[in-house]
Amino acid sequence: MTLTETPATTTGGYMGFIGVSTGSSSIMRVFPAWAEVLGLPTADLVGHDLPMDATPAQYVAMVERIRDDPHHRGALVTTHKMNVFAAASDLFDELDPFAVSCAEISSISKRGDRLIGRAKDPLTVALALNDFLPADHFARTGAEVVVLGAGGSGTALSWALAERADAPAKITVTARDDDALAHLREVHRQHGTPEGLLSYARTDTVQEAAAVVASAPAGTLIVNATGLGKDRPGSPLPDDVVFPEGAWVWEFNYRGSLEFLHQARAQEAAQGLHVVDGWRYFIHGWSQVVADVFEIDLTPEIVERLAEAAESVR
């Protein structure tokens, strides 16, 4: 559905999805299956597409629409989560601590006449990471982490890694924007992240980013948190990048042109890489927000049932 459409039947209301190209997301096929598994009051999901260069007024109008429409149950926010906070945070009656600290909103829900904004990414990214990375990986190998991108997802991952029992010795976050790196540095200062754990690298070209990746030790976790390969084509790395031997390479996206994922798979055998796409991140991200919107207590067993249902319509 487009921004202007609403479901023909609104008896149980509907949930929203604020993104860039929501119609091509698997959630449009997955959500009705999840509604059946969870016994939700509605199986209707409405996509709210906003351009990458949306204006503050567009974000305000979107949040006001969710707040004022009695049939609208709430929404998941993807690409626009930092911009939603910047433009419309004052419209919310309650914001969780991570939303305030990181200046982003990924989950919009309602409790009576109160509008609630939460940032679920630190939880969902940690759940997805724990699904594939051994619990003792960093202590056992001495590996590091390189996060390509200092936006909402990159910030959440760096936060989750800093809280991990098996934390890496070093996390390097790259960005082409000094303001993004300054924001991330302030987030970690306020959080009390240990000095020296985070390194902030300004990379103006893909070659500079490739140099950061190539210099990382064996077994390092390399993550594409830029959004490139999903909402916009491209990769933060050039095709001739050399991944560290035995690296874990995580593409946050599961749909789109996925250039970064293809680059990693091209070296998978030669470099002994462990290549992971964003499907489980998608499962955790959506299930946590659906649970937030509809006030459901998720258990690991329920999440696995949702994963099975999603796989059947992927």
Short mmCIF file of C-alpha atoms in Angstrom, two decimals:
data_model
loop_
_atom_site.label_atom_id
_atom_site.label_comp_id
_atom_site.label_asym_id
_atom_site.label_seq_id
_atom_site.Cartn_x
_atom_site.Cartn_y
_atom_site.Cartn_z
CA MET A 1 0.00 0.00 0.00
CA THR A 2 1.12 3.55 -0.61
CA LEU A 3 1.22 6.44 1.80
CA THR A 4 -2.34 7.51 0.92
CA GLU A 5 -4.04 4.11 1.07
CA THR A 6 -5.76 2.61 4.08
CA PRO A 7 -7.17 -0.91 4.45
CA ALA A 8 -10.69 -1.52 3.20
CA THR A 9 -11.57 -3.06 6.56
CA THR A 10 -10.36 -1.29 9.69
CA THR A 11 -12.33 -3.19 12.36
CA GLY A 12 -9.14 -4.19 14.13
CA GLY A 13 -7.15 -1.21 12.96
CA TYR A 14 -3.86 -1.49 11.10
CA MET A 15 -0.14 -1.20 11.67
CA GLY A 16 2.19 1.11 9.74
CA PHE A 17 5.64 0.75 8.19
CA ILE A 18 7.62 3.95 7.59
CA GLY A 19 10.35 3.41 5.02
CA VAL A 20 11.54 4.27 1.54
CA SER A 21 10.30 1.39 -0.62
CA THR A 22 8.06 -0.54 1.74
CA GLY A 23 6.15 -2.37 -0.99
CA SER A 24 9.16 -4.52 -1.86
CA SER A 25 9.78 -5.61 1.74
CA SER A 26 9.09 -9.23 2.65
CA ILE A 27 7.13 -8.02 5.67
CA MET A 28 4.19 -7.29 3.39
CA ARG A 29 3.86 -11.06 2.85
CA VAL A 30 5.08 -12.04 6.31
CA PHE A 31 2.82 -9.83 8.44
CA PRO A 32 -0.48 -11.62 7.65
CA ALA A 33 1.16 -14.95 8.55
CA TRP A 34 2.45 -13.46 11.81
CA ALA A 35 -0.99 -12.03 12.57
CA GLU A 36 -2.36 -15.56 12.42
CA VAL A 37 0.42 -17.02 14.60
CA LEU A 38 0.05 -14.27 17.21
CA GLY A 39 -3.71 -13.89 17.04
CA LEU A 40 -3.45 -10.19 16.27
CA PRO A 41 -6.64 -8.13 15.90
CA THR A 42 -5.60 -7.15 12.37
CA ALA A 43 -3.61 -8.55 9.46
CA ASP A 44 -3.38 -5.18 7.72
CA LEU A 45 0.00 -3.48 7.31
CA VAL A 46 0.20 -0.10 5.60
CA GLY A 47 3.42 1.13 4.01
CA HIS A 48 4.24 4.81 4.46
CA ASP A 49 6.89 5.64 1.85
CA LEU A 50 8.93 8.81 2.37
CA PRO A 51 11.89 9.87 0.22
CA MET A 52 15.45 9.83 1.55
CA ASP A 53 15.38 13.65 1.47
CA ALA A 54 12.01 14.03 3.19
CA THR A 55 11.43 17.37 4.90
CA PRO A 56 10.81 17.86 8.63
CA ALA A 57 7.22 18.81 7.78
CA GLN A 58 6.69 15.42 6.13
CA TYR A 59 7.88 13.62 9.24
CA VAL A 60 5.66 15.74 11.47
CA ALA A 61 2.65 15.03 9.23
CA MET A 62 3.40 11.31 9.31
CA VAL A 63 3.61 11.14 13.10
CA GLU A 64 0.50 13.29 13.49
CA ARG A 65 -1.37 10.93 11.18
CA ILE A 66 -0.44 7.95 13.34
CA ARG A 67 -1.32 9.84 16.53
CA ASP A 68 -4.67 11.15 15.31
CA ASP A 69 -6.02 8.15 13.38
CA PRO A 70 -7.91 5.93 15.86
CA HIS A 71 -7.50 2.94 13.52
CA HIS A 72 -3.71 3.29 13.35
CA ARG A 73 -2.11 1.00 15.96
CA GLY A 74 1.49 2.18 15.56
CA ALA A 75 4.44 1.72 13.22
CA LEU A 76 7.93 0.44 12.63
CA VAL A 77 10.43 3.00 11.34
CA THR A 78 13.41 1.91 9.25
CA THR A 79 15.61 4.32 7.28
CA HIS A 80 14.02 7.46 8.74
CA LYS A 81 14.35 6.73 12.47
CA MET A 82 16.88 9.49 13.24
CA ASN A 83 14.98 12.02 11.13
CA VAL A 84 11.69 11.13 12.80
CA PHE A 85 13.27 11.93 16.16
CA ALA A 86 14.84 15.16 14.92
CA ALA A 87 11.63 16.47 13.39
CA ALA A 88 8.87 15.08 15.56
CA SER A 89 10.16 13.93 18.96
CA ASP A 90 8.16 16.65 20.72
CA LEU A 91 4.93 15.00 19.52
CA PHE A 92 5.56 11.94 21.70
CA ASP A 93 4.30 11.63 25.26
CA GLU A 94 7.04 9.16 26.17
CA LEU A 95 10.47 8.26 24.78
CA ASP A 96 12.65 5.44 26.06
CA PRO A 97 16.21 6.13 27.26
CA PHE A 98 17.91 4.81 24.13
CA ALA A 99 15.66 6.89 21.88
CA VAL A 100 16.74 9.99 23.82
CA SER A 101 20.43 9.05 24.04
CA CYS A 102 20.75 8.11 20.38
CA ALA A 103 18.17 10.53 18.99
CA GLU A 104 16.22 7.94 17.03
CA ILE A 105 12.80 6.28 17.03
CA SER A 106 12.25 2.86 15.47
CA SER A 107 8.98 1.88 17.17
CA ILE A 108 5.85 4.02 17.45
CA SER A 109 3.08 2.66 19.65
CA LYS A 110 0.00 3.87 21.50
CA ARG A 111 -1.14 3.34 25.07
CA GLY A 112 -4.57 4.89 25.35
CA ASP A 113 -4.19 8.47 24.22
CA ARG A 114 -0.42 8.44 24.78
CA LEU A 115 2.04 8.21 21.88
CA ILE A 116 5.19 6.23 22.71
CA GLY A 117 8.49 6.28 20.86
CA ARG A 118 11.14 3.62 21.42
CA ALA A 119 14.47 2.67 19.88
CA LYS A 120 14.53 -1.12 19.63
CA ASP A 121 17.74 -1.49 17.62
CA PRO A 122 20.19 -2.22 20.47
CA LEU A 123 18.04 -5.17 21.53
CA THR A 124 17.28 -6.47 18.04
CA VAL A 125 20.83 -6.15 16.74
CA ALA A 126 22.16 -8.01 19.79
CA LEU A 127 19.63 -10.80 19.29
CA ALA A 128 20.58 -11.12 15.62
CA LEU A 129 24.32 -11.05 16.43
CA ASN A 130 23.95 -13.77 19.06
CA ASP A 131 22.20 -15.97 16.50
CA PHE A 132 25.41 -16.44 14.51
CA LEU A 133 28.50 -15.22 16.38
CA PRO A 134 29.98 -17.62 18.97
CA ALA A 135 29.52 -16.34 22.51
CA ASP A 136 33.30 -16.43 23.18
CA HIS A 137 34.43 -15.22 19.76
CA PHE A 138 36.31 -12.07 20.77
CA ALA A 139 37.92 -13.49 23.93
CA ARG A 140 39.03 -16.59 22.03
CA THR A 141 40.35 -14.91 18.88
CA GLY A 142 41.29 -11.34 19.83
CA ALA A 143 39.28 -10.17 16.83
CA GLU A 144 37.97 -6.64 16.44
CA VAL A 145 34.90 -5.05 14.86
CA VAL A 146 34.62 -2.66 11.91
CA VAL A 147 31.21 -1.01 11.56
CA LEU A 148 30.77 0.72 8.21
CA GLY A 149 28.26 3.49 8.91
CA ALA A 150 27.50 5.64 11.96
CA GLY A 151 23.74 6.02 11.49
CA GLY A 152 21.03 4.48 13.62
CA SER A 153 21.90 0.83 13.00
CA GLY A 154 25.64 1.40 13.36
CA THR A 155 25.09 3.29 16.59
CA ALA A 156 22.89 0.51 17.95
CA LEU A 157 25.44 -2.17 17.07
CA SER A 158 28.30 -0.30 18.70
CA TRP A 159 26.15 0.16 21.81
CA ALA A 160 25.24 -3.55 21.90
CA LEU A 161 28.87 -4.61 21.40
CA ALA A 162 30.03 -2.35 24.23
CA GLU A 163 27.49 -4.08 26.51
CA ARG A 164 28.36 -7.61 25.35
CA ALA A 165 29.89 -9.93 27.95
CA ASP A 166 32.37 -11.05 25.29
CA ALA A 167 33.21 -7.54 24.13
CA PRO A 168 35.80 -6.91 21.41
CA ALA A 169 39.06 -5.16 22.23
CA LYS A 170 38.35 -2.48 19.64
CA ILE A 171 35.37 -1.25 17.62
CA THR A 172 36.10 1.00 14.64
CA VAL A 173 33.16 2.92 13.17
CA THR A 174 33.55 4.63 9.81
CA ALA A 175 31.53 7.41 8.23
CA ARG A 176 31.84 10.10 5.57
CA ASP A 177 30.25 12.67 7.88
CA ASP A 178 32.05 14.25 10.83
CA ASP A 179 28.71 15.15 12.42
CA ALA A 180 27.64 11.50 12.47
CA LEU A 181 30.89 10.48 14.14
CA ALA A 182 30.61 13.34 16.64
CA HIS A 183 27.07 12.26 17.50
CA LEU A 184 28.20 8.66 18.00
CA ARG A 185 31.10 9.78 20.19
CA GLU A 186 28.70 11.80 22.37
CA VAL A 187 26.29 8.86 22.65
CA HIS A 188 29.07 6.66 24.01
CA ARG A 189 30.40 9.41 26.29
CA GLN A 190 26.97 9.79 27.88
CA HIS A 191 26.62 6.02 28.15
CA GLY A 192 29.95 5.65 29.90
CA THR A 193 31.52 3.36 27.31
CA PRO A 194 35.12 2.57 28.34
CA GLU A 195 37.72 4.91 26.86
CA GLY A 196 39.61 3.40 23.96
CA LEU A 197 37.00 0.82 23.00
CA LEU A 198 35.61 2.96 20.16
CA SER A 199 37.66 4.35 17.30
CA TYR A 200 36.06 6.84 14.90
CA ALA A 201 37.33 6.92 11.30
CA ARG A 202 36.39 9.51 8.71
CA THR A 203 36.48 7.72 5.32
CA ASP A 204 35.76 9.95 2.35
CA THR A 205 36.21 7.23 -0.28
CA VAL A 206 35.54 3.52 -0.60
CA GLN A 207 39.30 3.02 -0.85
CA GLU A 208 39.82 4.61 2.57
CA ALA A 209 37.14 2.34 4.03
CA ALA A 210 38.78 -0.66 2.37
CA ALA A 211 42.09 0.22 4.01
CA VAL A 212 40.41 0.13 7.44
CA VAL A 213 38.92 -3.28 6.66
CA ALA A 214 42.15 -4.72 5.24
CA SER A 215 44.16 -3.67 8.30
CA ALA A 216 41.83 -5.44 10.75
CA PRO A 217 43.05 -8.70 12.35
CA ALA A 218 41.86 -12.16 11.38
CA GLY A 219 38.36 -13.07 12.53
CA THR A 220 37.19 -9.45 12.69
CA LEU A 221 33.47 -8.75 12.40
CA ILE A 222 32.89 -6.47 9.37
CA VAL A 223 29.41 -4.92 9.13
CA ASN A 224 27.63 -2.92 6.45
CA ALA A 225 25.43 -0.51 8.42
CA THR A 226 25.34 2.17 5.72
CA GLY A 227 22.08 1.23 4.00
CA LEU A 228 23.93 1.02 0.67
CA GLY A 229 22.69 -1.94 -1.30
CA LYS A 230 19.12 -1.53 -0.06
CA ASP A 231 17.60 1.95 -0.33
CA ARG A 232 20.38 3.06 -2.66
CA PRO A 233 22.59 0.89 -4.87
CA GLY A 234 26.26 0.49 -4.06
CA SER A 235 28.64 -0.68 -1.37
CA PRO A 236 30.78 1.17 1.19
CA LEU A 237 33.74 -0.88 -0.14
CA PRO A 238 35.33 -1.26 -3.60
CA ASP A 239 35.32 -4.60 -5.42
CA ASP A 240 39.05 -5.06 -4.81
CA VAL A 241 38.72 -4.86 -1.02
CA VAL A 242 40.56 -7.61 0.87
CA PHE A 243 38.61 -8.97 3.83
CA PRO A 244 40.65 -10.28 6.79
CA GLU A 245 41.14 -14.02 6.88
CA GLY A 246 38.34 -15.79 8.73
CA ALA A 247 36.31 -12.58 9.06
CA TRP A 248 32.63 -12.61 9.91
CA VAL A 249 31.00 -10.37 7.29
CA TRP A 250 27.51 -9.15 8.15
CA GLU A 251 25.28 -7.41 5.63
CA PHE A 252 22.45 -5.75 7.58
CA ASN A 253 20.24 -5.83 4.48
CA TYR A 254 18.44 -8.86 3.12
CA ARG A 255 16.88 -7.26 0.01
CA GLY A 256 18.05 -4.84 -2.64
CA SER A 257 21.10 -4.88 -4.90
CA LEU A 258 23.28 -6.13 -1.98
CA GLU A 259 26.65 -5.28 -3.53
CA PHE A 260 28.46 -5.62 -0.18
CA LEU A 261 27.06 -9.12 0.31
CA HIS A 262 28.18 -10.14 -3.18
CA GLN A 263 31.68 -8.76 -2.55
CA ALA A 264 31.98 -10.89 0.58
CA ARG A 265 30.65 -14.03 -1.06
CA ALA A 266 33.15 -13.64 -3.87
CA GLN A 267 35.94 -14.05 -1.27
CA GLU A 268 34.11 -16.50 1.00
CA ALA A 269 36.14 -19.58 0.04
CA ALA A 270 39.53 -17.93 -0.55
CA GLN A 271 39.51 -15.96 2.73
CA GLY A 272 37.53 -18.44 4.83
CA LEU A 273 34.82 -15.88 5.48
CA HIS A 274 31.60 -16.40 7.41
CA VAL A 275 29.03 -14.38 5.43
CA VAL A 276 25.67 -13.48 6.99
CA ASP A 277 22.80 -11.53 5.46
CA GLY A 278 20.18 -9.45 7.27
CA TRP A 279 17.31 -11.95 7.37
CA ARG A 280 17.49 -12.76 11.10
CA TYR A 281 18.00 -9.05 11.87
CA PHE A 282 14.79 -8.48 9.90
CA ILE A 283 12.97 -11.17 11.94
CA HIS A 284 14.11 -9.78 15.30
CA GLY A 285 13.57 -6.16 14.30
CA TRP A 286 10.02 -6.66 13.16
CA SER A 287 8.97 -9.12 15.86
CA GLN A 288 10.12 -6.76 18.63
CA VAL A 289 8.18 -3.81 17.21
CA VAL A 290 5.06 -5.88 16.50
CA ALA A 291 5.22 -7.04 20.12
CA ASP A 292 5.59 -3.42 21.24
CA VAL A 293 2.66 -2.18 19.16
CA PHE A 294 0.30 -5.00 20.17
CA GLU A 295 1.58 -5.42 23.77
CA ILE A 296 2.78 -9.01 23.38
CA ASP A 297 5.39 -10.75 25.53
CA LEU A 298 7.81 -12.47 23.16
CA THR A 299 9.55 -15.69 24.15
CA PRO A 300 12.33 -17.42 22.18
CA GLU A 301 9.80 -20.11 21.25
CA ILE A 302 7.39 -17.54 19.79
CA VAL A 303 10.21 -15.87 17.85
CA GLU A 304 11.14 -19.23 16.30
CA ARG A 305 7.51 -19.82 15.32
CA LEU A 306 7.50 -16.38 13.66
CA ALA A 307 10.79 -17.18 11.90
CA GLU A 308 9.32 -20.40 10.52
CA ALA A 309 6.20 -18.60 9.32
CA ALA A 310 8.33 -15.90 7.66
CA GLU A 311 10.54 -18.46 5.94
CA SER A 312 7.48 -20.08 4.37
CA VAL A 313 6.57 -16.87 2.52
CA ARG A 314 10.06 -15.43 1.99
#
